[in-house]
Amino acid sequence: MTDSSKPDTGIGHDKFTSQRLRRRHRAERRFRLYGVMAVALSLCCLTALFSSVFSKAYTIFGQTEIALDIQFDQAVIDPSGKRQRKALIGADYGALIKAGLGASFPQVSGRRDKRALRQLVSSGAVYELQELVLQDPNLVDRHKRVWLAAADDVDMYRKGLIAGGAQGNGRISAKQAAWLDDLARRGQLERHFNWRFFTSGDSREPEQAGILGAAVGSLLTLLICLALAFPLGVMSAVYLEEFAPRNRWTDLIEVNINNLAAVPSIVFGLLGLSVLLGTLALPRSAPLVGGIVLALMTLPTVIIAARAALQAVPPSIREAALGVGASTQQVVWHHVLPLAMPGILTGTIIGMARALGETAPLLMIGMVAFIVDIPTGPTDPATVLPVQIFLWADAPERAFAERAAAAIIVLLAFLITMNLGAVLLRRRFEQRW
Amino acid sequence: MSLNALNMRTDTDPMATANIAAKIRAVGVDVHYHDKQALFQVDLTIPANTVTALIGPSGCGKSTFLRCLNRMNDIIDGCRISGALTLDGRDLYAPDIDVVALRARVGMVFQKPNPFPKSIYENVAFGPHIHGLADDRAALDHIVETSLRRAGLFDEVSDRLHDTATSLSGGQQQRLCIARAIAVEPEVILMDEPCSALDPIATAKVEELIDELRQRYTIVIVTHSMQQAARVSQRTAFFHLGEVVEDGETAQIFTDPRDERTQAYITGRIG
Ligand SMILES: Nc1ncnc2c1ncn2[C@@H]1O[C@H](COP(=O)(O)OP(=O)(O)OP(=O)(O)O)[C@@H](O)[C@H]1O
Ligand SMILES: [Mg+2]
């Protein structure tokens, strides 16, 4: 019995082990393959997402513009000749554009045709002229060729996104199409870089609508969110991990923090509506309120991540510092926090990324309003990028869809910048190991 | 900080050390971890300027006793200590004792080298810095250099003081931890198996250092090596199952133990 149960000697035994070995190697290769496949799949999804967004959005970088020879007529702009700002603001710049169009197309007559001609140029172009005159009042009584934004339909038509003339659905008539060809031949119709999209706020006119208002709104909101959630979250985590005794109360707090992290974000919006706007009477639609609401939402995430990072700091470091007579505060400040910082930053950036993409709670506090001005402070009315995307995606004009896609890219750029910042900060702290 | 460092003793006569004043005295010390009792009625006197070795089988409570002496057990949940522990006649666990100041007087070197993941310089400078022992940068530089010299490490690291400490070898790290402990000029240094991770050469260096440090400090060292206890200590206490079975002159413990459990342990029959 004992003899037969001994492992085979010689070749038989070798064969047994080499088979096992081969099986193990195969299992290992399979395991690696699963990993590679998972990574490849997520990369595919990401590529699909990016290419779909980019293919819709890349046209935003160009904006069709029409060059008109504008006579900045003193009689129209400033009859009194005093160059008062009020007069310059209130002047009828539409008349200048009509005159400019008339100069380019002297053959067009009749009210309907004139109106159709006028529709080629953005109705917001009057503000572009106003801006020019306000910047340089000496323009008055002079003559200048000015590039003005074309109407959104013209822009879409020239980009080939909608059909015009006979095949079109009436947005660009055959006559208008002919005029545009005429302008293009004369070098008065070109596609230029779309600076309007990056320098202006929202507008009813797609060609005048820009992302800057929402981007600044998002930035202000996130700064307030970060300024509140990061210190509060880190201090809470430090207290709970390093100072608080373990008892029923701290257990209760821990359970509640975990619950808070799972509360749907719209609930925080309701809280902001009733407490911040209702009881505290803070301004509506303001980044201040948005930031506070998002901070409440982000706080549990930061606390949980910070606690995990603090727990991961080896106890031997704490003992070493305590052993030379450091107080708990010195231990935390000099040793534990710097070591936990990479983890804390990772958690914070996850929370901030979620806050950046959040729409629902901001709708509750009025950040969905139509806001043209670019906010200059945390109490100015503002909107944020995801809400702006939502508004544009919902708008009937085709040209707004292009802007929604572009706004998504701006949102992603925001996100990538934030993550990059976090990676760089993490590097700095990790170098101390 | 430590005035008694001035009246240096070069006397290594074991009989003489027995008569000098107690630096630390433990009377009837019980320690519980939650419901589990780890130390039973420990009575031990540790004289100044001597090396006292704590020996005994694993889990007998040597580290526990050591950690009572600088109140390191305070940070362990559920650890309760009763009995009397005095340092220079003052109750260590009196409510008015400042733990932070106490730990500056009673330094500790841990079993596993645990340098801060910072530069070598910062490791040594941290203690003096937080206790305000140096008025300016030059004074701090001086403390760092002398501490590293006394730990026998300076020559090996003098050209890379600002490199990270974790890049040192295990033995160098342990000597760095010793330098860090002596940089705050403690009166007592507690060492928990300081050589357990070291090779014989590094061990010899640390032992040499301990012998030198005895001139200025009171040293309590936990060790699993009988040879080491015999080499570096003047007094030895044998712990067994949470009790101090026997303590006395090292020579007497190793040559003529009174208790048969001590006899069994040092001859390798229990452990
Ligand atoms: N933090 C703790 N919580 C609970 N029990 C502990 C704790 N630390 C030590 N003990 C227990 O107390 C007893 C004494 O432990 P201690 O660490 O003092 O032993 P030791 O003599 O240092 O052993 P070794 O030589 O292996 O380091 C052991 O039974 C151990 O299980
Ligand atoms: Mg131990």
Short mmCIF file of C-alpha atoms and ligand atoms in Angstrom, two decimals, chain B residues 33-34 36-39 56-65 67 73 76-77 79 111 192-193 222 224 239, ligand 1:
data_model
loop_
_atom_site.label_atom_id
_atom_site.label_comp_id
_atom_site.label_asym_id
_atom_site.label_seq_id
_atom_site.Cartn_x
_atom_site.Cartn_y
_atom_site.Cartn_z
CA TYR B 33 -6.32 44.36 26.35
CA HIS B 34 -10.11 44.39 26.46
CA LYS B 36 -7.50 39.67 28.08
CA GLN B 37 -4.91 40.29 30.74
CA ALA B 38 -1.40 40.67 29.31
CA LEU B 39 0.61 41.64 32.43
CA GLY B 56 11.15 35.99 27.57
CA PRO B 57 9.22 33.87 25.12
CA SER B 58 7.06 35.42 22.43
CA GLY B 59 3.79 36.90 23.64
CA CYS B 60 4.85 37.12 27.28
CA GLY B 61 4.27 40.87 27.47
CA LYS B 62 7.71 42.42 26.97
CA SER B 63 6.53 44.89 24.36
CA THR B 64 3.44 45.61 26.41
CA PHE B 65 5.55 46.52 29.42
CA ARG B 67 5.02 50.53 25.79
CA ASN B 73 -0.44 51.98 24.96
CA ILE B 76 -4.47 51.28 21.62
CA ASP B 77 -8.21 50.87 21.95
CA CYS B 79 -5.93 48.86 26.72
CA GLN B 111 11.09 46.57 16.41
CA ASP B 192 11.94 46.90 21.17
CA GLU B 193 14.06 44.23 19.49
CA VAL B 222 13.76 43.89 24.53
CA HIS B 224 15.18 37.50 21.81
CA PHE B 239 9.14 37.68 31.56
N1 LIG C 1 -3.03 45.61 20.63
C1 LIG C 1 -3.30 44.46 21.27
N2 LIG C 1 -4.58 44.06 21.41
C2 LIG C 1 -4.87 42.91 22.04
N3 LIG C 1 -3.96 42.08 22.56
C3 LIG C 1 -2.66 42.42 22.45
C4 LIG C 1 -2.26 43.63 21.79
N4 LIG C 1 -0.93 43.71 21.81
C5 LIG C 1 -0.51 42.59 22.46
N5 LIG C 1 -1.54 41.83 22.85
C6 LIG C 1 -1.46 40.58 23.57
O1 LIG C 1 -0.74 40.79 24.76
C7 LIG C 1 0.17 39.73 24.98
C8 LIG C 1 1.57 40.26 25.12
O2 LIG C 1 1.95 40.81 23.89
P1 LIG C 1 3.35 41.52 23.67
O3 LIG C 1 3.30 42.17 22.34
O4 LIG C 1 3.63 42.36 24.82
O5 LIG C 1 4.33 40.27 23.64
P2 LIG C 1 5.91 40.24 23.44
O6 LIG C 1 6.47 39.69 24.68
O7 LIG C 1 6.40 41.56 23.00
O8 LIG C 1 6.06 39.18 22.29
P3 LIG C 1 7.13 39.18 21.08
O9 LIG C 1 8.40 38.74 21.66
O10 LIG C 1 6.59 38.16 20.16
O11 LIG C 1 7.17 40.55 20.51
C9 LIG C 1 0.04 38.78 23.81
O12 LIG C 1 -0.75 37.67 24.22
C10 LIG C 1 -0.70 39.56 22.77
O13 LIG C 1 -1.58 38.72 22.07
#
